[in-house]
Amino acid sequence: MSFRNLCCVVFLSFVSLYVEAAKPIPELVTQNGRHALMVDGAPWLILGAQTNNSSNYPAALKEVWPVVEQVHANTVEINVAWEQIEPREGEFDFSYIDYLLKDARKHNVRLILLWFATWKNNAPHYAPAWVKLDDARFPRVTLKDGSTLNSLSPVHRSTLEADKKAFVAMMQHLKKVDKQRTVILVQVQNEVGTYGAARDYSEAAQALFDAAVPEALVSGLEREPGTWSEVFGEDADEFFHAWHIARYCDEIAEAGKAAYPLPMNVNVALRNPFNPGKPGQYSSGGATDNVIPVWKIAAPHIDMISPDIYFRDYRTVKRVLELYAREDNPLFVAEIGNDQPYARYLFETLGHQGIGFAPFGMDTTGYTNYPLGAPGYTEAEFEVFAEVYRVIAPWAREWARLSFEGKVWGVAEPADTFEMDEQIWNAKHTEKDAASVAKDYTQRLDLGRWDAEVTYGRPMFWVAPPQGNFPAKGGALIAQLSENTFLVSGYHSRVTFLPSAEIEGERTMTVRVEEGYFDEDHNWIMERVWNGDQTDWGLNFDGKPHLLKVQMATY
Ligand code: DGJ
């Protein structure tokens, strides 16, 4: 190689190194009450897949990638266990993380790391043995009768400092080895909280409980000062536990961010919003809907509180999405069951300005969490997620930008069919009159000058009333480009544009429906125009993905 060529190579390597080093660190941004997870400088939509719990070893990863590829996920959620990175106190081993990062890059996906440490579904199962076996240094939650639960207490600095030290070491390592920003988000702990008691009743905890509620919480919630019981009455135990767990997670997140400021979230073992039960029956102290305000005050370094959804019915899922999609909280469905009925909730999540969605258990390591998720782990079972991801994956980045900057709508088929065979479902229909069946399968969305009517289970041709799909699976997505122009896609549904009250009485027309896609430079590329049968009876979608640009007009 000539000296000139050599100089060229050296120069180009420096340029590529610089370009890599210059990739912005992912961040969560909020503007006008809307949110975006910025990855490589632009909004990112997490089309996620979470692995099973024990897939966090190189040997298991080969059972992960084929499923990730099959479903078109762009992000994998996978755990890092405290026990695996610090098996002996002070001795760190990051070989798994290094392997994982390389493997993820090879498969062209981003990662969300789940820090399984003090809490993994309430217990310290993933903490190293030197933590789990040292009750004196790392005390567990104590009940009123003096017995203990296998859930670590949040009120001890010894536990917090040990967890924090390991977490910070992990973040420092990531900073060093991940200039490519393969990791885009870190989940602090997993489903924190305690089952079996509302709080820790140990002497140490009781002393704090009998003292005054911290000023930040009292003033943040606009309450009068006092002890926990005085301020919160019946809710005092749970609010106390939530405060201390949230402060604990916040301190870990703060220290981790000081090392390497990636966005951080916590996930939640939900309580049923319509029938919550008592704290301890659900994971007390986690960020359940009733204590979100406590968490928001206690944990400013946690960017997002993310629901884990294992309710199958539409009504409950919709309520959960409403509760966690807030101006102060980006909605990210950190987990959802991987069975068929859940897949359609991708559309509803996006309609609540969700920044991501991740079915749980997406690998073939030989485990299923049925009845929460699917009974098996066959290709066919995963395919339902491939089908819904296919609708959005090609334009995920455009959707994320439009959701951040403007208005988007998304709905899932509202009537449930699970635990029903087709005959019973049909029989239920015949019990009702046609109009009320049709009503069950009709949603009307207010787009401003226009409404969109979304219906399910009707032939593509003609006006036959909607009957629903068996099993329920449909959905629709709409993003506004201008007052009269929209991007539309759907899955086993019909979308019909109708005049809203604003333009009632005016003559309306679908001027043009283009089918197309966005190229790598975000330009719209038109492939064909839908007209005739394809538009006479609304915009009909089956399982084949179509992206449409619809221009409406009055004349
Ligand atoms: C929710 C937890 O966050 C997951 O890690 C897993 O344990 C599921 N529950 C059940 O499979």
Coordinates of C-alpha atoms and ligand atoms in Angstrom, one line a residue:
M1 CA 0.0 0.0 0.0
S2 CA 1.4 3.4 -0.9
F3 CA 2.0 6.0 1.8
R4 CA -0.8 8.1 0.3
N5 CA -3.3 5.2 0.4
L6 CA -2.2 4.4 3.9
C7 CA -2.9 8.0 5.0
C8 CA -6.3 7.7 3.4
V9 CA -7.2 4.5 5.3
V10 CA -6.0 6.0 8.6
F11 CA -7.9 9.2 7.9
L12 CA -11.1 7.3 7.0
S13 CA -10.9 5.1 10.1
F14 CA -10.7 8.2 12.2
V15 CA -13.7 9.6 10.5
S16 CA -15.7 6.5 11.0
L17 CA -14.6 6.3 14.7
Y18 CA -15.6 9.9 15.1
V19 CA -19.0 9.3 13.4
E20 CA -19.6 6.4 15.8
A21 CA -18.5 8.4 18.8
A22 CA -20.8 11.2 17.7
K23 CA -24.0 9.2 17.8
P24 CA -26.3 10.9 20.3
I25 CA -27.2 9.2 23.5
P26 CA -30.8 8.1 23.4
E27 CA -33.2 10.3 25.4
L28 CA -36.8 10.7 26.2
V29 CA -38.2 14.0 25.3
T30 CA -41.5 15.6 26.0
Q31 CA -43.0 18.5 24.1
N32 CA -46.6 19.9 24.4
G33 CA -47.5 16.8 26.4
R34 CA -46.3 14.4 23.7
H35 CA -43.3 12.1 24.0
A36 CA -40.6 10.6 22.0
L37 CA -37.8 8.2 22.6
M38 CA -35.0 9.7 20.5
V39 CA -32.6 7.2 19.1
D40 CA -29.9 8.4 16.7
G41 CA -31.5 11.8 16.9
A42 CA -35.0 10.9 15.8
P43 CA -38.2 9.4 17.4
W44 CA -38.0 5.6 17.7
L45 CA -41.0 3.3 18.0
I46 CA -40.2 0.3 20.1
L47 CA -41.6 -2.8 18.3
G48 CA -40.3 -4.9 21.1
A49 CA -39.9 -8.5 22.0
Q50 CA -39.1 -9.5 25.6
T51 CA -37.3 -12.8 26.2
N52 CA -38.2 -15.3 28.9
N53 CA -36.6 -14.7 32.2
S54 CA -33.6 -17.1 32.0
S55 CA -32.5 -16.3 28.4
N56 CA -29.9 -13.9 29.7
Y57 CA -26.9 -16.2 28.8
P58 CA -25.1 -16.5 25.5
A59 CA -26.2 -20.1 25.1
A60 CA -29.9 -19.1 25.2
L61 CA -29.6 -16.2 22.7
K62 CA -29.7 -18.4 19.7
E63 CA -33.2 -19.3 20.7
V64 CA -34.1 -15.6 20.8
W65 CA -33.0 -14.2 17.4
P66 CA -35.1 -16.3 15.1
V67 CA -38.3 -15.2 16.9
V68 CA -37.2 -11.6 17.0
E69 CA -36.6 -11.8 13.2
Q70 CA -39.9 -13.6 12.6
V71 CA -42.0 -10.9 14.3
H72 CA -40.0 -8.0 12.8
A73 CA -39.1 -6.6 16.3
N74 CA -36.6 -3.7 16.2
T75 CA -35.9 -3.9 20.0
V76 CA -35.2 -6.7 22.4
E77 CA -35.9 -6.5 26.1
I78 CA -33.6 -8.8 28.0
N79 CA -32.5 -9.0 31.6
V80 CA -29.1 -8.5 33.1
A81 CA -28.9 -10.2 36.5
W82 CA -27.0 -8.8 39.4
E83 CA -25.9 -12.3 40.2
Q84 CA -24.3 -12.7 36.8
I85 CA -22.3 -9.5 36.8
E86 CA -21.2 -9.5 40.4
P87 CA -21.1 -13.1 41.6
R88 CA -18.6 -12.3 44.3
E89 CA -18.8 -8.9 45.9
G90 CA -16.6 -6.3 44.1
E91 CA -15.7 -8.7 41.2
F92 CA -17.5 -7.7 38.1
D93 CA -17.9 -9.8 35.0
F94 CA -19.5 -8.1 31.9
S95 CA -18.8 -10.9 29.4
Y96 CA -22.5 -11.6 28.9
I97 CA -23.2 -7.9 28.2
D98 CA -20.3 -7.8 25.7
Y99 CA -21.6 -10.9 24.0
L100 CA -25.2 -9.7 23.9
L101 CA -24.3 -6.3 22.4
K102 CA -22.3 -7.9 19.6
D103 CA -25.0 -10.4 18.9
A104 CA -27.8 -7.7 18.9
R105 CA -25.8 -5.6 16.5
K106 CA -25.3 -8.6 14.2
H107 CA -29.1 -9.0 14.2
N108 CA -29.6 -5.3 13.7
V109 CA -31.8 -4.7 16.8
R110 CA -31.6 -2.3 19.7
L111 CA -31.7 -3.4 23.3
I112 CA -33.5 -2.5 26.5
L113 CA -31.7 -4.0 29.4
L114 CA -33.7 -5.0 32.4
W115 CA -31.8 -4.7 35.7
F116 CA -32.9 -7.7 37.8
A117 CA -31.5 -7.0 41.2
T118 CA -33.1 -6.0 44.6
W119 CA -36.6 -6.7 43.1
K120 CA -37.6 -9.2 40.4
N121 CA -41.4 -9.6 40.8
N122 CA -41.1 -8.6 44.5
A123 CA -38.2 -11.0 45.4
P124 CA -34.4 -10.8 45.3
H125 CA -34.1 -14.0 43.2
Y126 CA -31.6 -12.5 40.8
A127 CA -29.4 -10.9 43.5
P128 CA -26.1 -12.7 44.1
A129 CA -26.1 -15.4 46.8
W130 CA -23.9 -13.1 49.0
V131 CA -26.8 -10.7 49.1
K132 CA -29.7 -13.3 49.4
L133 CA -28.0 -15.2 52.2
D134 CA -27.0 -12.2 54.4
D135 CA -30.2 -11.2 56.2
A136 CA -28.5 -9.0 58.7
R137 CA -26.9 -6.8 56.1
F138 CA -29.7 -7.0 53.6
P139 CA -32.9 -7.2 55.7
R140 CA -36.1 -8.5 54.3
V141 CA -39.6 -7.1 54.8
T142 CA -40.8 -7.9 58.3
L143 CA -44.4 -8.6 59.1
K144 CA -46.3 -7.4 62.2
D145 CA -45.7 -10.8 63.9
G146 CA -41.9 -10.5 63.3
S147 CA -41.7 -13.1 60.5
T148 CA -40.2 -12.1 57.2
L149 CA -41.1 -12.2 53.5
N150 CA -38.7 -13.0 50.7
S151 CA -38.8 -9.3 49.6
L152 CA -36.0 -7.0 50.5
S153 CA -36.9 -3.9 52.5
P154 CA -36.3 -0.6 50.8
V155 CA -35.4 1.3 53.9
H156 CA -31.8 0.0 54.4
R157 CA -28.8 1.9 53.0
S158 CA -26.7 -1.3 53.0
T159 CA -29.0 -2.9 50.3
L160 CA -29.3 0.3 48.3
E161 CA -25.6 1.0 48.3
A162 CA -24.7 -2.6 47.2
D163 CA -27.3 -2.6 44.4
K164 CA -26.3 0.9 43.3
K165 CA -22.6 0.0 43.1
A166 CA -23.3 -2.9 40.7
F167 CA -25.7 -0.8 38.6
V168 CA -23.3 2.0 38.3
A169 CA -20.5 -0.4 37.3
M170 CA -22.8 -1.8 34.6
M171 CA -23.6 1.7 33.3
Q172 CA -19.9 2.7 33.3
H173 CA -19.2 -0.4 31.3
L174 CA -22.0 0.3 28.8
K175 CA -20.7 3.8 28.3
K176 CA -17.3 2.3 27.4
V177 CA -18.5 -0.4 25.1
D178 CA -21.6 1.0 23.5
K179 CA -20.7 4.0 21.4
Q180 CA -23.2 2.6 18.8
R181 CA -26.0 3.1 21.3
T182 CA -27.3 -0.4 20.9
V183 CA -28.8 -0.1 24.3
I184 CA -31.6 2.5 24.2
L185 CA -33.2 2.2 27.6
V186 CA -32.5 0.6 30.9
Q187 CA -35.3 -0.7 33.2
V188 CA -34.4 -0.3 36.9
Q189 CA -35.4 -3.5 38.7
N190 CA -38.4 -5.6 37.6
E191 CA -41.9 -5.3 39.0
V192 CA -40.8 -3.8 42.3
G193 CA -43.0 -4.1 45.3
T194 CA -44.0 -6.7 47.9
Y195 CA -46.6 -9.4 47.9
G196 CA -48.1 -10.5 51.2
A197 CA -47.8 -7.2 53.1
A198 CA -48.5 -3.5 52.4
R199 CA -45.1 -2.5 53.8
D200 CA -42.2 -3.4 56.0
Y201 CA -43.1 -3.4 59.7
S202 CA -39.6 -3.8 61.1
E203 CA -38.4 -1.5 63.8
A204 CA -36.3 0.6 61.4
A205 CA -39.3 1.0 59.0
Q206 CA -41.7 1.7 61.9
A207 CA -39.5 4.6 63.1
L208 CA -39.7 6.2 59.6
F209 CA -43.4 5.5 59.4
D210 CA -44.0 7.3 62.7
A211 CA -42.1 10.3 61.6
A212 CA -43.3 13.2 59.4
V213 CA -44.0 12.5 55.7
P214 CA -41.2 14.2 53.7
E215 CA -42.0 17.7 52.8
A216 CA -41.6 17.1 49.0
L217 CA -44.4 14.5 49.1
V218 CA -46.7 16.5 51.3
S219 CA -46.4 19.7 49.2
G220 CA -46.3 17.8 45.9
L221 CA -49.6 16.2 46.7
E222 CA -50.9 19.4 48.3
R223 CA -51.6 17.8 51.7
E224 CA -51.2 19.1 55.2
P225 CA -48.0 17.9 57.0
G226 CA -48.1 15.1 59.6
T227 CA -47.1 11.5 60.1
W228 CA -47.8 8.9 57.4
S229 CA -51.0 7.8 59.1
E230 CA -52.1 11.4 59.7
V231 CA -51.6 12.4 56.1
F232 CA -52.7 9.3 54.2
G233 CA -55.0 7.5 56.6
E234 CA -56.0 4.1 55.2
D235 CA -53.5 4.4 52.4
A236 CA -50.6 5.2 54.6
D237 CA -48.9 1.7 54.6
E238 CA -48.9 1.4 50.8
F239 CA -47.9 5.1 50.2
F240 CA -45.1 4.7 52.6
H241 CA -43.8 1.6 50.9
A242 CA -44.2 3.1 47.5
W243 CA -42.3 6.2 48.5
H244 CA -39.4 4.3 49.9
I245 CA -39.2 1.9 46.9
A246 CA -39.5 4.8 44.5
R247 CA -36.8 6.8 46.3
Y248 CA -34.6 3.7 46.2
C249 CA -35.0 3.2 42.5
D250 CA -34.5 6.9 41.9
E251 CA -31.2 6.9 43.7
I252 CA -30.0 4.0 41.6
A253 CA -31.2 5.7 38.4
E254 CA -29.6 9.0 39.4
A255 CA -26.3 7.3 40.1
G256 CA -26.5 5.2 36.9
K257 CA -27.3 8.3 34.8
A258 CA -24.4 10.2 36.3
A259 CA -22.2 7.4 34.9
Y260 CA -24.0 7.2 31.5
P261 CA -27.3 9.1 31.0
L262 CA -29.5 6.6 29.2
P263 CA -33.3 6.9 29.7
M264 CA -34.6 4.7 32.5
N265 CA -38.0 3.3 33.3
V266 CA -39.7 1.0 35.8
N267 CA -42.3 -1.6 35.0
V268 CA -45.4 -2.4 37.0
A269 CA -47.2 -5.5 38.2
L270 CA -50.6 -3.9 37.7
R271 CA -53.5 -4.0 40.0
N272 CA -56.9 -4.5 38.3
P273 CA -58.1 -0.9 37.7
F274 CA -61.8 -2.0 38.2
N275 CA -61.3 -4.4 41.0
P276 CA -58.0 -3.6 42.7
G277 CA -58.0 -5.6 45.9
K278 CA -55.8 -4.7 48.7
P279 CA -52.0 -3.8 48.7
G280 CA -50.1 -7.0 49.2
Q281 CA -52.7 -8.9 47.2
Y282 CA -51.1 -7.0 44.3
S283 CA -47.4 -5.9 44.5
S284 CA -47.5 -3.2 47.1
G285 CA -45.2 -0.2 46.6
G286 CA -44.9 -0.7 42.9
A287 CA -46.2 2.1 40.7
T288 CA -49.7 0.9 40.5
D289 CA -52.2 3.4 39.1
N290 CA -53.2 4.8 42.6
V291 CA -49.6 5.7 43.5
I292 CA -48.3 7.1 40.2
P293 CA -48.3 10.6 41.7
V294 CA -46.2 9.4 44.7
W295 CA -43.7 7.8 42.2
K296 CA -43.6 10.9 40.1
I297 CA -42.5 13.0 43.1
A298 CA -40.2 10.5 44.6
A299 CA -38.4 9.4 41.4
P300 CA -37.6 12.3 39.1
H301 CA -34.8 10.3 37.5
I302 CA -37.1 7.5 36.4
D303 CA -38.3 8.8 33.0
M304 CA -41.2 6.5 32.6
I305 CA -43.5 4.1 34.4
S306 CA -44.5 1.3 32.2
P307 CA -47.4 -1.2 32.6
D308 CA -47.0 -4.9 32.2
I309 CA -50.3 -6.0 30.8
Y310 CA -51.7 -9.5 31.4
F311 CA -55.4 -8.6 31.2
R312 CA -56.9 -10.1 28.1
D313 CA -60.1 -8.1 27.8
Y314 CA -60.4 -4.9 25.8
R315 CA -62.1 -2.8 28.5
T316 CA -59.4 -3.4 31.1
V317 CA -56.5 -3.0 28.7
K318 CA -58.0 0.3 27.4
R319 CA -58.3 1.6 31.0
V320 CA -54.7 0.7 31.8
L321 CA -53.5 2.5 28.7
E322 CA -55.5 5.6 29.7
L323 CA -54.0 5.4 33.2
Y324 CA -50.4 5.2 32.1
A325 CA -50.5 7.5 29.0
R326 CA -50.0 10.9 30.8
E327 CA -48.5 14.2 30.0
D328 CA -45.9 13.4 32.6
N329 CA -45.5 9.8 31.5
P330 CA -44.8 8.4 28.1
L331 CA -46.7 5.2 27.5
F332 CA -44.6 2.1 27.0
V333 CA -46.2 -1.3 27.3
A334 CA -43.1 -2.9 28.7
E335 CA -44.7 -6.4 28.8
I336 CA -47.9 -7.8 27.4
G337 CA -48.9 -11.5 27.1
N338 CA -47.8 -13.2 23.9
D339 CA -51.1 -14.9 23.2
Q340 CA -53.3 -14.1 20.3
P341 CA -55.8 -11.8 22.0
Y342 CA -53.1 -9.4 23.1
A343 CA -51.6 -8.7 19.7
R344 CA -54.3 -6.3 18.5
Y345 CA -53.6 -4.0 21.5
L346 CA -50.5 -2.8 19.6
F347 CA -53.0 -0.6 17.7
E348 CA -54.7 0.7 20.8
T349 CA -51.3 1.4 22.4
L350 CA -50.2 3.5 19.4
G351 CA -53.5 5.3 19.6
H352 CA -52.6 6.4 23.1
Q353 CA -49.4 7.9 21.8
G354 CA -47.5 4.8 23.0
I355 CA -43.8 4.9 22.3
G356 CA -43.5 1.1 22.3
F357 CA -45.0 -2.3 22.9
A358 CA -43.3 -5.6 23.9
P359 CA -44.9 -9.1 24.1
F360 CA -43.2 -11.2 26.8
G361 CA -41.7 -14.7 26.3
M362 CA -40.5 -14.3 22.7
D363 CA -38.1 -17.1 22.4
T364 CA -38.0 -20.8 21.9
T365 CA -36.0 -21.7 25.0
G366 CA -38.7 -24.2 26.0
Y367 CA -40.9 -22.2 28.4
T368 CA -44.4 -20.6 28.2
N369 CA -46.1 -18.6 30.9
Y370 CA -49.5 -19.8 29.9
P371 CA -52.2 -18.9 31.0
L372 CA -50.7 -15.5 31.1
G373 CA -49.3 -15.9 27.6
A374 CA -49.7 -18.4 24.7
P375 CA -49.8 -22.1 25.5
G376 CA -46.8 -22.9 23.3
Y377 CA -43.9 -21.3 21.5
T378 CA -44.5 -22.4 17.9
E379 CA -44.0 -20.3 14.9
A380 CA -47.8 -20.0 14.4
E381 CA -48.2 -18.6 17.9
F382 CA -45.6 -15.9 17.3
E383 CA -47.0 -15.2 13.9
V384 CA -49.9 -13.1 15.3
F385 CA -47.3 -10.6 16.5
A386 CA -45.5 -10.7 13.1
E387 CA -48.7 -9.8 11.4
V388 CA -49.5 -6.8 13.5
Y389 CA -45.8 -5.6 13.5
R390 CA -45.8 -5.9 9.7
V391 CA -48.5 -3.3 9.5
I392 CA -46.3 -0.6 11.2
A393 CA -42.7 -1.8 10.9
P394 CA -42.0 -0.3 7.5
W395 CA -43.1 3.2 8.6
A396 CA -42.4 2.9 12.3
R397 CA -40.0 5.9 12.3
E398 CA -42.6 8.1 10.4
W399 CA -45.3 7.0 12.9
A400 CA -43.0 7.9 15.9
R401 CA -42.3 11.3 14.5
L402 CA -46.0 12.0 13.6
S403 CA -47.1 10.8 17.1
F404 CA -44.6 13.1 18.7
E405 CA -45.3 16.2 16.5
G406 CA -48.9 15.8 15.6
K407 CA -52.0 13.7 15.9
V408 CA -52.4 10.0 15.6
W409 CA -55.2 7.6 16.3
G410 CA -55.2 3.8 16.8
V411 CA -57.8 1.4 17.9
A412 CA -58.2 -2.4 18.4
E413 CA -61.2 -4.5 17.8
P414 CA -63.3 -3.8 20.9
A415 CA -65.3 -7.0 21.5
D416 CA -63.5 -10.0 23.1
T417 CA -63.7 -13.6 21.8
F418 CA -61.2 -15.4 24.0
E419 CA -62.5 -18.4 26.1
M420 CA -65.2 -18.8 23.5
D421 CA -65.4 -21.1 20.5
E422 CA -66.8 -19.9 17.3
Q423 CA -70.2 -21.5 17.8
I424 CA -70.8 -19.8 21.1
W425 CA -69.6 -16.5 19.6
N426 CA -72.0 -17.0 16.7
A427 CA -74.9 -17.9 19.0
K428 CA -74.3 -14.7 21.0
H429 CA -74.7 -12.8 17.9
T430 CA -78.0 -14.4 17.0
E431 CA -79.3 -13.5 20.4
K432 CA -78.9 -9.8 19.6
D433 CA -80.4 -7.7 16.9
A434 CA -78.2 -6.8 13.9
A435 CA -78.0 -3.2 14.8
S436 CA -76.6 -3.8 18.3
V437 CA -74.1 -6.4 16.9
A438 CA -73.0 -3.8 14.4
K439 CA -72.6 -1.2 17.2
D440 CA -70.3 -3.6 19.1
Y441 CA -67.9 -3.6 16.2
T442 CA -68.0 0.1 15.3
Q443 CA -65.7 2.8 16.6
R444 CA -65.9 6.5 15.6
L445 CA -62.8 8.6 15.8
D446 CA -62.8 12.4 15.9
L447 CA -60.1 13.6 13.5
G448 CA -61.2 17.3 13.4
R449 CA -63.0 18.1 10.1
W450 CA -63.4 14.4 9.5
D451 CA -64.4 11.4 11.5
A452 CA -63.1 7.9 10.8
E453 CA -65.4 5.0 11.3
V454 CA -63.6 1.8 12.0
T455 CA -65.6 -1.5 11.6
Y456 CA -64.7 -5.1 11.9
G457 CA -65.7 -8.4 10.2
R458 CA -67.5 -7.4 7.1
P459 CA -66.9 -8.3 3.5
M460 CA -64.7 -5.9 1.7
F461 CA -67.4 -5.3 -0.9
W462 CA -70.8 -3.7 -0.2
V463 CA -72.5 -2.5 2.9
A464 CA -73.1 -5.6 4.9
P465 CA -73.0 -4.6 8.6
P466 CA -69.9 -5.4 10.7
Q467 CA -70.1 -8.8 12.5
G468 CA -66.6 -8.8 14.1
N469 CA -63.7 -11.1 13.5
F470 CA -63.3 -14.5 15.1
P471 CA -61.0 -14.4 16.9
A472 CA -61.0 -10.7 17.6
K473 CA -57.8 -9.4 16.0
G474 CA -58.5 -6.2 14.0
G475 CA -57.2 -2.7 14.4
A476 CA -56.6 0.6 12.5
L477 CA -54.0 3.3 12.6
I478 CA -54.4 6.9 11.4
A479 CA -51.9 9.7 11.4
Q480 CA -52.7 13.3 10.4
L481 CA -50.5 15.0 7.8
S482 CA -52.7 18.1 7.3
E483 CA -56.3 19.1 7.9
N484 CA -57.6 16.9 5.1
T485 CA -54.7 14.4 4.5
F486 CA -54.1 11.3 6.6
L487 CA -51.9 8.2 6.5
V488 CA -54.0 5.1 7.1
S489 CA -53.3 1.5 7.7
G490 CA -55.3 -1.3 9.2
Y491 CA -55.6 -5.0 10.0
H492 CA -58.8 -6.9 9.4
S493 CA -60.8 -3.8 9.5
R494 CA -62.6 -1.2 7.4
V495 CA -61.8 2.5 7.7
T496 CA -64.4 5.0 6.4
F497 CA -64.0 8.7 6.3
L498 CA -67.1 10.7 7.2
P499 CA -67.8 14.4 7.6
S500 CA -67.6 15.6 11.2
A501 CA -70.2 18.0 12.6
E502 CA -67.8 20.8 11.5
I503 CA -68.6 20.2 7.9
E504 CA -72.0 18.7 8.1
G505 CA -74.2 19.4 5.1
E506 CA -71.2 20.0 2.8
R507 CA -70.5 17.7 -0.2
T508 CA -67.5 15.6 0.5
M509 CA -65.2 13.5 -1.6
T510 CA -62.3 11.1 -1.3
V511 CA -60.0 12.9 -3.7
R512 CA -57.2 10.5 -3.9
V513 CA -55.9 7.4 -2.0
E514 CA -52.3 6.6 -2.8
E515 CA -50.7 3.4 -1.6
G516 CA -47.0 3.7 -1.1
Y517 CA -44.2 3.7 1.4
F518 CA -41.5 5.9 2.8
D519 CA -38.0 5.5 1.5
E520 CA -34.8 5.8 3.6
D521 CA -34.8 9.6 3.3
H522 CA -38.4 9.7 4.5
N523 CA -39.8 10.6 1.1
W524 CA -43.2 9.3 0.3
I525 CA -43.1 7.0 -2.7
M526 CA -46.4 6.4 -4.4
E527 CA -46.9 2.9 -5.9
R528 CA -50.5 3.0 -7.0
V529 CA -53.8 4.8 -6.6
W530 CA -56.7 3.0 -4.9
N531 CA -60.0 3.7 -6.7
G532 CA -63.2 2.0 -7.6
D533 CA -63.9 -1.1 -5.5
Q534 CA -60.9 -0.3 -3.4
T535 CA -62.4 2.9 -2.1
D536 CA -66.2 2.6 -2.9
W537 CA -66.8 0.7 0.3
G538 CA -64.4 2.4 2.6
L539 CA -60.7 1.3 2.9
N540 CA -60.7 -2.4 3.6
F541 CA -57.8 -4.2 5.1
D542 CA -57.3 -7.9 5.6
G543 CA -54.0 -9.3 6.8
K544 CA -52.0 -7.8 4.0
P545 CA -50.2 -4.6 5.0
H546 CA -51.0 -1.5 3.0
L547 CA -50.0 2.1 3.8
L548 CA -52.4 4.6 2.3
K549 CA -52.2 8.4 2.0
V550 CA -55.7 9.6 1.9
Q551 CA -56.8 13.1 0.7
M552 CA -60.3 14.2 1.6
A553 CA -62.1 17.3 0.4
T554 CA -65.3 19.2 0.4
Y555 CA -66.6 20.6 -2.9
Ligands
DGJ1 C1 -44.1 -10.3 34.8 C2 -42.6 -10.3 35.0 O1 -42.2 -8.9 34.9 C3 -41.9 -11.2 34.1 O2 -40.5 -11.1 34.3 C4 -42.4 -12.6 34.2 O3 -42.1 -13.1 35.4 C5 -43.9 -12.6 33.9 N1 -44.6 -11.7 34.9 C6 -44.5 -13.9 34.1 O4 -44.1 -14.8 33.1

